[in-house]
Short mmCIF file of C-alpha atoms in Angstrom, two decimals:
data_model
loop_
_atom_site.label_atom_id
_atom_site.label_comp_id
_atom_site.label_asym_id
_atom_site.label_seq_id
_atom_site.Cartn_x
_atom_site.Cartn_y
_atom_site.Cartn_z
CA MET A 149 0.00 0.00 0.00
CA LEU A 150 2.83 2.42 0.84
CA PHE A 151 4.49 1.58 -2.46
CA VAL A 152 1.34 2.53 -4.39
CA LEU A 153 0.99 5.72 -2.34
CA GLY A 154 4.62 6.67 -2.98
CA PHE A 155 4.31 5.84 -6.70
CA VAL A 156 1.21 8.01 -7.08
CA LEU A 157 2.63 10.86 -5.00
CA PHE A 158 5.85 10.89 -7.00
CA ALA A 159 3.97 10.86 -10.30
CA LEU A 160 1.86 13.72 -8.94
CA GLY A 161 5.06 15.54 -7.95
CA ILE A 162 6.34 15.21 -11.52
CA THR A 163 3.02 16.53 -12.86
CA ILE A 164 3.16 19.52 -10.50
CA SER A 165 6.77 20.16 -11.52
CA ILE A 166 5.78 20.26 -15.19
CA ALA A 167 2.76 22.43 -14.41
CA LEU A 168 4.95 24.92 -12.54
CA HIS A 169 7.48 24.86 -15.39
CA GLU A 170 4.72 26.06 -17.72
CA CYS A 171 3.60 28.56 -15.07
CA GLY A 172 7.09 30.02 -15.23
CA HIS A 173 6.55 30.77 -18.93
CA MET A 174 2.98 32.00 -18.42
CA TRP A 175 3.63 34.33 -15.49
CA THR A 176 6.69 35.94 -17.05
CA ALA A 177 4.83 36.38 -20.35
CA GLN A 178 1.89 38.03 -18.60
CA ALA A 179 4.24 40.22 -16.54
CA THR A 180 6.02 41.47 -19.67
CA GLY A 181 2.83 42.36 -21.52
CA MET A 182 2.49 39.35 -23.83
CA LYS A 183 -0.80 37.57 -24.43
CA VAL A 184 -1.17 34.02 -23.09
CA ARG A 185 -3.95 32.34 -25.01
CA ARG A 186 -4.00 28.93 -23.33
CA TYR A 187 -2.44 27.12 -20.37
CA PHE A 188 -3.04 23.35 -20.31
CA ILE A 189 -1.71 20.42 -18.32
CA GLY A 190 -1.53 17.25 -20.42
CA PHE A 191 -2.11 16.58 -24.09
CA GLY A 192 -4.78 14.98 -26.24
CA PRO A 193 -8.53 15.42 -25.78
CA LYS A 194 -9.69 18.11 -23.38
CA MET A 195 -10.91 16.94 -19.98
CA PHE A 196 -12.15 20.37 -18.87
CA SER A 197 -11.23 24.03 -19.15
CA PHE A 198 -12.32 27.47 -18.01
CA ARG A 199 -11.52 31.01 -19.08
CA ARG A 200 -10.20 33.74 -16.84
CA GLY A 201 -9.50 37.03 -18.53
CA GLU A 202 -7.91 36.43 -21.93
CA THR A 203 -6.45 33.01 -21.03
CA GLU A 204 -8.08 29.58 -21.23
CA TYR A 205 -6.92 27.20 -18.47
CA GLY A 206 -7.53 23.46 -18.58
CA VAL A 207 -6.50 19.84 -18.25
CA LYS A 208 -6.23 17.21 -21.00
CA TRP A 209 -6.49 13.46 -20.66
CA LEU A 210 -2.89 12.41 -21.38
CA PRO A 211 -0.67 13.41 -18.43
CA LEU A 212 2.49 13.59 -20.56
CA GLY A 213 3.47 17.20 -19.95
CA GLY A 214 1.81 20.52 -20.59
CA PHE A 215 2.01 23.67 -22.65
CA CYS A 216 1.59 27.42 -22.52
CA ASP A 217 0.37 29.03 -25.76
CA ILE A 218 1.80 32.55 -26.02
CA ALA A 219 0.64 34.63 -28.98
CA GLY A 220 3.38 34.98 -31.58
CA MET A 221 5.94 32.64 -30.07
CA THR A 222 7.31 32.49 -33.63
CA ALA A 223 6.65 34.55 -36.74
CA LEU A 224 4.72 31.55 -38.12
CA ASP A 225 1.89 31.98 -35.62
CA GLU A 226 -1.41 33.29 -36.93
CA LEU A 227 -2.33 36.43 -35.01
CA GLU A 228 -5.54 38.30 -34.42
CA PRO A 229 -5.27 42.03 -35.19
CA GLU A 230 -5.25 42.92 -31.49
CA GLU A 231 -2.41 40.43 -30.83
CA VAL A 232 0.11 41.83 -33.29
CA ASP A 233 1.72 44.40 -30.98
CA ARG A 234 1.83 41.87 -28.13
CA ALA A 235 3.29 39.02 -30.18
CA MET A 236 6.26 37.45 -28.47
CA TYR A 237 8.57 37.54 -31.50
CA ARG A 238 8.09 41.34 -31.72
CA GLN A 239 9.16 42.01 -28.13
CA ALA A 240 12.52 43.19 -26.83
CA THR A 241 15.22 40.54 -26.55
CA TRP A 242 15.37 40.70 -22.78
CA LYS A 243 11.63 40.06 -22.49
CA ARG A 244 11.82 37.03 -24.78
CA LEU A 245 14.78 35.64 -22.84
CA VAL A 246 12.98 36.12 -19.52
CA VAL A 247 9.90 34.28 -20.79
CA MET A 248 11.80 31.40 -22.42
CA SER A 249 13.96 30.90 -19.31
CA GLY A 250 10.98 31.24 -16.94
CA GLY A 251 10.21 27.51 -16.99
CA ILE A 252 13.85 26.58 -16.43
CA GLY A 253 14.10 29.00 -13.53
CA MET A 254 10.88 27.60 -12.04
CA ASN A 255 12.29 24.05 -12.01
CA PHE A 256 15.50 25.26 -10.37
CA LEU A 257 13.51 27.25 -7.79
CA LEU A 258 11.25 24.29 -7.01
CA GLY A 259 14.28 22.01 -6.64
CA PHE A 260 15.87 24.52 -4.24
CA LEU A 261 12.68 24.79 -2.14
CA LEU A 262 12.52 20.99 -1.88
CA ILE A 263 16.14 21.00 -0.66
CA VAL A 264 15.18 23.59 1.99
CA VAL A 265 12.33 21.32 3.13
CA LEU A 266 14.77 18.42 3.28
CA ALA A 267 17.29 20.48 5.26
CA VAL A 268 14.72 21.49 7.87
CA GLY A 269 12.77 18.23 8.09
CA TRP A 270 15.44 15.55 7.80
CA GLY A 271 18.80 17.21 7.24
CA LEU A 272 21.14 17.46 4.28
CA PRO A 273 23.79 14.88 3.40
CA ASN A 274 27.20 16.04 4.54
CA LEU A 275 29.08 17.52 1.57
CA ASN A 276 32.31 16.09 2.95
CA GLN A 277 31.23 12.49 2.57
CA PRO A 278 34.08 9.96 2.46
CA PRO A 279 34.81 8.07 -0.79
CA GLU A 280 32.09 5.58 -1.70
CA THR A 281 34.28 2.54 -0.98
CA THR A 282 35.14 3.60 2.57
CA ILE A 283 34.67 0.79 5.10
CA GLY A 284 32.22 1.50 7.90
CA GLU A 285 30.94 -0.88 10.55
CA MET A 286 32.19 -4.47 10.48
CA SER A 287 30.61 -7.57 11.94
CA CYS A 288 30.30 -11.31 11.69
CA VAL A 289 28.41 -12.77 8.74
CA ALA A 290 24.77 -13.24 9.75
CA PRO A 291 22.70 -15.80 7.80
CA GLN A 292 19.82 -14.34 5.82
CA ASN A 293 16.39 -15.97 5.85
CA PRO A 294 14.10 -16.13 2.78
CA ASP A 295 12.05 -13.26 4.28
CA ARG A 296 15.31 -11.23 4.31
CA THR A 297 15.57 -11.12 8.09
CA LEU A 298 19.01 -11.81 9.53
CA GLY A 299 19.85 -14.56 11.97
CA ALA A 300 22.28 -14.36 14.87
CA CYS A 301 26.06 -14.58 14.59
CA THR A 302 29.01 -14.16 16.91
CA GLY A 303 32.70 -13.35 16.71
CA PRO A 304 34.69 -11.30 14.21
CA GLY A 305 33.85 -11.41 10.53
CA PRO A 306 36.18 -12.06 7.57
CA ALA A 307 37.01 -8.36 7.14
CA GLN A 308 37.96 -7.99 10.80
CA ARG A 309 40.11 -11.14 10.71
CA ALA A 310 41.86 -9.78 7.61
CA GLY A 311 42.86 -6.62 9.47
CA LEU A 312 40.54 -4.09 7.83
CA GLN A 313 39.73 -1.03 9.89
CA ARG A 314 36.90 1.44 9.84
CA GLY A 315 37.84 4.32 7.54
CA ASP A 316 39.91 2.19 5.16
CA VAL A 317 39.20 3.09 1.52
CA VAL A 318 39.15 0.04 -0.74
CA THR A 319 40.69 1.04 -4.07
CA ALA A 320 41.03 -2.38 -5.74
CA ILE A 321 39.92 -6.01 -5.47
CA ASN A 322 42.45 -8.54 -6.74
CA GLY A 323 44.23 -5.65 -8.43
CA GLU A 324 41.13 -4.39 -10.30
CA SER A 325 40.14 -0.86 -9.28
CA VAL A 326 36.75 -0.17 -7.72
CA ASP A 327 35.18 3.29 -7.52
CA THR A 328 31.64 2.73 -6.24
CA TRP A 329 30.09 0.77 -3.41
CA GLU A 330 28.03 -1.18 -5.94
CA GLU A 331 31.23 -2.32 -7.68
CA PHE A 332 32.73 -3.21 -4.31
CA GLN A 333 29.70 -5.34 -3.36
CA THR A 334 29.40 -7.06 -6.73
CA ARG A 335 33.06 -8.02 -7.03
CA THR A 336 33.26 -9.13 -3.41
CA GLN A 337 30.24 -11.41 -3.81
CA GLN A 338 31.76 -12.96 -6.95
CA GLN A 339 34.92 -14.23 -5.22
CA ASN A 340 35.23 -18.01 -4.84
CA GLY A 341 38.09 -18.13 -2.36
CA PRO A 342 40.76 -15.98 -0.70
CA PHE A 343 41.31 -12.65 -2.46
CA THR A 344 42.95 -9.30 -1.78
CA TYR A 345 41.75 -5.80 -1.01
CA THR A 346 44.03 -2.89 -1.82
CA VAL A 347 43.23 -0.19 0.72
CA ASP A 348 44.25 3.39 1.40
CA ARG A 349 44.74 3.89 5.14
CA ASP A 350 45.66 7.47 6.04
CA GLY A 351 47.68 7.84 2.86
CA GLN A 352 49.40 4.46 3.16
CA THR A 353 48.62 1.73 0.60
CA LEU A 354 48.11 -1.76 2.05
CA THR A 355 47.24 -5.11 0.50
CA LEU A 356 45.15 -7.35 2.75
CA GLU A 357 44.13 -10.94 2.05
CA VAL A 358 40.54 -11.78 2.92
CA VAL A 359 38.97 -15.21 3.29
CA PRO A 360 35.23 -14.72 2.67
CA GLU A 361 32.36 -16.76 4.02
CA GLN A 362 29.54 -18.12 1.90
CA ALA A 363 26.01 -17.01 2.72
CA MET A 364 22.60 -17.07 1.09
CA ARG A 365 21.19 -13.76 -0.08
CA TYR A 366 17.58 -13.33 -1.25
CA PRO A 367 16.21 -10.65 -3.64
CA ARG A 368 13.52 -8.19 -2.63
CA ASP A 369 10.95 -9.64 -5.02
CA GLY A 370 10.89 -12.98 -3.22
CA GLY A 371 12.72 -14.92 -5.93
CA PRO A 372 15.16 -17.74 -5.30
CA GLY A 373 18.22 -16.98 -3.22
CA ARG A 374 21.83 -17.43 -4.27
CA GLU A 375 25.01 -18.17 -2.40
CA VAL A 376 27.57 -15.37 -2.48
CA SER A 377 30.82 -14.47 -0.78
CA VAL A 378 30.38 -12.13 2.18
CA VAL A 379 32.97 -10.36 4.34
CA GLY A 380 30.77 -8.53 6.87
CA VAL A 381 31.28 -4.83 6.14
CA GLY A 382 29.06 -1.80 5.76
CA GLN A 383 29.59 1.47 3.96
CA GLU A 384 30.86 4.48 5.90
CA PHE A 385 28.83 7.66 5.70
CA TYR A 386 28.31 10.81 7.73
CA GLU A 387 24.95 11.50 9.33
CA PRO A 388 22.82 14.22 7.69
CA VAL A 389 23.00 17.69 9.22
CA GLN A 390 19.64 19.22 10.20
CA TYR A 391 19.13 23.00 10.06
CA SER A 392 16.80 25.71 11.31
CA VAL A 393 14.65 27.51 8.74
CA LEU A 394 17.11 30.42 8.49
CA GLY A 395 20.18 28.20 8.59
CA ALA A 396 18.72 26.02 5.86
CA ILE A 397 18.90 28.80 3.24
CA PRO A 398 22.71 29.07 2.86
CA ALA A 399 23.19 25.34 3.47
CA SER A 400 20.61 24.51 0.79
CA ALA A 401 22.25 26.97 -1.61
CA ALA A 402 25.62 25.24 -1.15
CA PHE A 403 24.06 21.80 -1.56
CA THR A 404 22.15 22.99 -4.64
CA GLY A 405 25.44 24.11 -6.18
CA GLU A 406 26.82 20.60 -5.73
CA MET A 407 23.68 19.14 -7.27
CA PHE A 408 23.99 21.49 -10.24
CA ILE A 409 27.48 20.17 -10.94
CA ARG A 410 26.34 16.54 -10.73
CA THR A 411 23.24 17.25 -12.82
CA PHE A 412 25.20 18.75 -15.70
CA GLN A 413 27.75 15.95 -15.45
CA SER A 414 24.93 13.40 -15.75
CA LEU A 415 23.46 15.34 -18.67
CA ALA A 416 26.80 15.28 -20.49
CA GLN A 417 27.02 11.51 -19.98
CA MET A 418 23.55 10.74 -21.38
CA PRO A 419 24.76 9.82 -24.90
CA THR A 420 27.26 7.36 -23.43
CA LYS A 421 24.48 5.57 -21.53
CA VAL A 422 22.74 4.27 -24.66
CA VAL A 423 24.84 1.10 -24.66
CA SER A 424 24.17 0.50 -20.95
CA LEU A 425 20.44 0.96 -21.45
CA TRP A 426 20.42 -1.43 -24.41
CA GLU A 427 22.33 -4.03 -22.39
CA ALA A 428 19.79 -3.65 -19.57
CA VAL A 429 16.92 -4.22 -22.03
CA THR A 430 18.60 -7.28 -23.58
CA GLY A 431 19.31 -9.03 -20.27
CA GLY A 432 22.47 -7.40 -18.95
CA GLU A 433 22.93 -5.87 -15.52
CA ARG A 434 21.25 -2.46 -15.01
CA ASP A 435 23.66 0.33 -14.25
CA ARG A 436 22.34 2.53 -11.42
CA GLU A 437 23.78 5.57 -13.18
CA THR A 438 21.58 5.14 -16.26
CA PRO A 439 18.69 7.60 -16.79
CA VAL A 440 15.15 6.70 -15.78
CA SER A 441 11.78 7.45 -17.32
CA VAL A 442 8.82 9.02 -15.52
CA TYR A 443 7.64 5.49 -14.77
CA GLY A 444 11.05 4.46 -13.45
CA ALA A 445 11.36 7.57 -11.29
CA SER A 446 7.86 7.01 -9.87
CA LYS A 447 8.73 3.38 -9.12
CA ILE A 448 11.83 4.51 -7.22
CA GLY A 449 9.65 7.03 -5.39
CA GLY A 450 7.29 4.20 -4.42
CA GLU A 451 10.16 2.08 -3.12
CA THR A 452 11.57 4.89 -0.98
CA ALA A 453 8.11 5.60 0.45
CA GLU A 454 7.55 1.89 1.13
CA ARG A 455 10.63 1.89 3.35
CA GLY A 456 9.79 5.19 5.00
CA TYR A 457 12.70 7.04 3.34
CA TRP A 458 10.74 10.23 2.71
CA ASN A 459 13.96 12.22 2.79
CA ALA A 460 15.20 10.22 -0.20
CA PHE A 461 11.79 10.71 -1.85
CA ILE A 462 12.16 14.50 -1.61
CA LEU A 463 15.80 14.44 -2.68
CA ILE A 464 14.99 12.42 -5.81
CA LEU A 465 12.12 14.77 -6.70
CA ALA A 466 14.43 17.76 -6.24
CA SER A 467 17.05 16.07 -8.43
CA LEU A 468 14.42 15.50 -11.11
CA ASN A 469 13.56 19.21 -11.13
CA PHE A 470 17.21 20.16 -11.49
CA PHE A 471 17.51 17.70 -14.37
CA LEU A 472 14.38 19.03 -16.10
CA GLY A 473 15.72 22.56 -15.84
CA ALA A 474 19.19 21.59 -17.08
CA PHE A 475 17.80 19.46 -19.92
CA ASN A 476 15.69 22.35 -21.17
CA ILE A 477 18.79 24.53 -21.46
CA LEU A 478 20.06 22.37 -24.34
CA PRO A 479 20.08 24.54 -27.49
CA LEU A 480 17.78 22.20 -29.41
CA LEU A 481 14.27 22.84 -30.66
CA PRO A 482 11.63 22.32 -29.40
CA LEU A 483 13.33 22.72 -25.99
CA ASP A 484 13.43 26.12 -24.29
CA GLY A 485 17.15 26.27 -24.95
CA GLY A 486 16.50 26.03 -28.68
CA HIS A 487 14.20 29.06 -28.57
CA ILE A 488 16.74 30.93 -26.44
CA ALA A 489 19.43 30.15 -29.01
CA VAL A 490 17.22 31.60 -31.77
CA VAL A 491 16.62 34.79 -29.76
CA LEU A 492 20.34 35.23 -29.08
CA TYR A 493 21.17 34.58 -32.74
CA GLU A 494 18.71 37.27 -33.83
CA LYS A 495 20.18 39.73 -31.32
CA VAL A 496 23.78 39.12 -32.41
CA ARG A 497 22.81 39.23 -36.11
CA ASN A 498 20.89 42.49 -35.74
CA THR A 499 23.70 44.05 -33.71
CA ILE A 500 26.18 43.25 -36.47
CA ARG A 501 23.75 44.59 -39.09
CA GLY A 502 23.43 47.78 -37.03
CA TRP A 503 27.21 48.25 -37.09
CA LYS A 504 27.02 48.05 -40.89
CA GLY A 505 24.21 50.60 -41.04
CA LEU A 506 21.62 48.00 -42.03
CA ALA A 507 18.09 47.55 -40.71
CA PRO A 508 17.33 44.58 -38.42
CA GLY A 509 16.81 41.31 -40.26
CA ALA A 510 13.55 39.40 -40.45
CA PRO A 511 12.66 36.94 -37.67
CA VAL A 512 14.24 33.51 -38.01
CA ASP A 513 12.27 31.26 -40.34
CA TYR A 514 11.36 28.28 -38.17
CA LEU A 515 10.37 26.31 -41.27
CA LYS A 516 14.06 26.10 -42.16
CA LEU A 517 14.76 24.68 -38.69
CA LEU A 518 12.09 21.98 -38.95
CA PRO A 519 14.48 19.24 -40.19
CA LEU A 520 16.74 19.74 -37.16
CA THR A 521 13.69 19.87 -34.92
CA TYR A 522 12.40 16.57 -36.31
CA VAL A 523 15.79 14.95 -35.78
CA ALA A 524 15.87 16.13 -32.16
CA VAL A 525 12.31 14.89 -31.56
CA VAL A 526 12.94 11.47 -33.11
CA VAL A 527 16.26 10.93 -31.33
CA GLY A 528 14.85 12.18 -28.03
CA GLY A 529 11.72 10.04 -28.41
CA ALA A 530 13.77 6.93 -29.17
CA TYR A 531 15.92 7.58 -26.11
CA MET A 532 12.83 7.96 -23.93
CA LEU A 533 11.34 4.71 -25.25
CA LEU A 534 14.61 2.89 -24.61
CA THR A 535 14.71 4.24 -21.07
CA LEU A 536 11.09 3.24 -20.46
CA ALA A 537 11.77 -0.27 -21.78
CA ALA A 538 14.75 -0.60 -19.45
CA ASP A 539 12.63 0.57 -16.50
CA ILE A 540 9.96 -2.03 -17.26
CA ILE A 541 12.20 -4.98 -18.17
CA ASN A 542 15.16 -4.35 -15.89
CA PRO A 543 14.42 -1.57 -13.36
CA ILE A 544 17.07 0.01 -11.18
CA GLN A 545 17.28 -1.69 -7.78
CA LEU A 546 18.11 0.89 -5.11
CA PHE A 547 17.67 -1.63 -2.34
CA PRO A 548 19.21 -5.12 -2.34
#
């Protein structure tokens, strides 16, 4: 029941994020004197609508996004006589840039506000987290039951007997480097006998031989268990830091800056993830760093809610808003960044023409940009379908 609630709430959060993105365009357009004809959430047949002032507001049946229809977004738009002077393409450059970046700014603002809520309610992850492969608590190897409960065990575990210490950073297993905790777990479980950890201990490199124990581990979905090698270690991490409302503002700003960096890094890596997504669809292991669809993100939201990790729920929703904002910056039509690129091109072109004593040029002919737009839509659509297929066939498993 909690999973369904979390799934629905996360999907609703995505819908609200998209609705506010379009509000960012609508409000800035109205504030700068442009005419907003329609504001709709969803696509397809109309569910209902109402008119307030000169704008029609409504909801459509397919919850796949939304749109804000501003009169004269391009010179191709058909205009009523009273709309000509308020057409978007006829406005000053700064006004057009404000309107086209309004949705992006709204996503960034919403992400920041969610981080503030996280900082006050649960605390923010410490920015000085140790490397992912840092050893935390160590124990004996407890047997796992089919219902995933752990039995009792006594004495030191394999890691303790090998001489590992809390704070050691594992850099390699049997000479092969490891960078993430997932890699550390996977390679450890695959060992069939004694093996070595290469660790960094206070700047000193050590090689420690470990003799693992075999134990049954069962998946979350209740499938058959499998015997793996276990050494009895946990990952080291620092507890989140909770803030007052006022203290949360600068702390959230700093954390948002870190998330911006990671978001743009993930965006730059998207083309390289095609192979990983295809492997996940065709039966390979799903990389946790691969993108997720709306369905996949909602499923993750349901899983975090099911376990009571509402802080993770909020953090993932905030991350999604940062990603939506960053993705829309890409200078590709029909994204906001594509329209911004057109506006900047017209400004630079007209400035150069002014230096030469020439009149401003005509608005960019969007018909000439249609081939590039179609390519972007087809490639983007194919990527989304591949991501959705991976989320259905081989979803990301946040929890073992």
